[in-house]
XYZ file of C-alpha atoms in Angstrom:
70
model
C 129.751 30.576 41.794
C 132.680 33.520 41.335
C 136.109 32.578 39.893
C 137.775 34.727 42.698
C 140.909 33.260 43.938
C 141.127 31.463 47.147
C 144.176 33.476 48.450
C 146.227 35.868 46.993
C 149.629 36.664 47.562
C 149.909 40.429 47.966
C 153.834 40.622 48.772
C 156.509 38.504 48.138
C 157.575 35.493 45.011
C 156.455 32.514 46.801
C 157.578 29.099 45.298
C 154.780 26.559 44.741
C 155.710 24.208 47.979
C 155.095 27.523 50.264
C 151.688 28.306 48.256
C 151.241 24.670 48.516
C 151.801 24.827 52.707
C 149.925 27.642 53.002
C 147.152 26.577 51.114
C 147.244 23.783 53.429
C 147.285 25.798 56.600
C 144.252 27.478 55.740
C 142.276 24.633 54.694
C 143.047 22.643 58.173
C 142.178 26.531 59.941
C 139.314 26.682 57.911
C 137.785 23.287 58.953
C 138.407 23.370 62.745
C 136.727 27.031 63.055
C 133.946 25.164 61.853
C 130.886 25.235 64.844
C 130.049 22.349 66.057
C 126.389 21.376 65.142
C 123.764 22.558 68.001
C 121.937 19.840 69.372
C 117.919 21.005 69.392
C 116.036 20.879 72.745
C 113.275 18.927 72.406
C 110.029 20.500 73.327
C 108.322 20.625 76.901
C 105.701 17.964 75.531
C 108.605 15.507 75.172
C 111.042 15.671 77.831
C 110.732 12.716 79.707
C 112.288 14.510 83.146
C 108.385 15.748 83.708
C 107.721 12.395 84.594
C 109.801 12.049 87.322
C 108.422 14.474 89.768
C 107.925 14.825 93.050
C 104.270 12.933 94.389
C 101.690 15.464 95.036
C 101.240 15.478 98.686
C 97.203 16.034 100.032
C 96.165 18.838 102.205
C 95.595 22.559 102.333
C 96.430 24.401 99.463
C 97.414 20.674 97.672
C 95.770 21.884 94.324
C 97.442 24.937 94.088
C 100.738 23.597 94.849
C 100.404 20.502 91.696
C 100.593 23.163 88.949
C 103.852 25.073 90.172
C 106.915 24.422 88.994
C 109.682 22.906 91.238
């Protein structure tokens, strides 16, 4: 952990309301740049939309056609 300041006032006397408002303005800044957690996509094995397909439908070509994707 460093002992660097947080901000630093590089021009100006501020009084310690506006370094208290400022430090405030940051803080709320800070905290709603934050990204939003990203939700993980669950694998291929687990996705419960592959079993809701289409039926296979019999005929020419009918075992060719099961293993393409839709």
């Amino acid at each position: 952990m460093t002992d660097a300041p947080l901000l630093r006032v590089v021009r100006g006397n501020p009084d310690d309301a506006e370094l208290a408002a400022l430090t405030a303005v940051v803080a709320t800044a800070a905290s709603l740049a934050a990204p939003a957690p990203t939700r993980r996509r669950t694998s291929w094995w687990g996705d419960r939309a592959a079993a809701v397909r289409a039926p296979l439908a019999a005929g020419d070509g009918a075992w060719r056609a099961s293993s393409l994707p839709r």
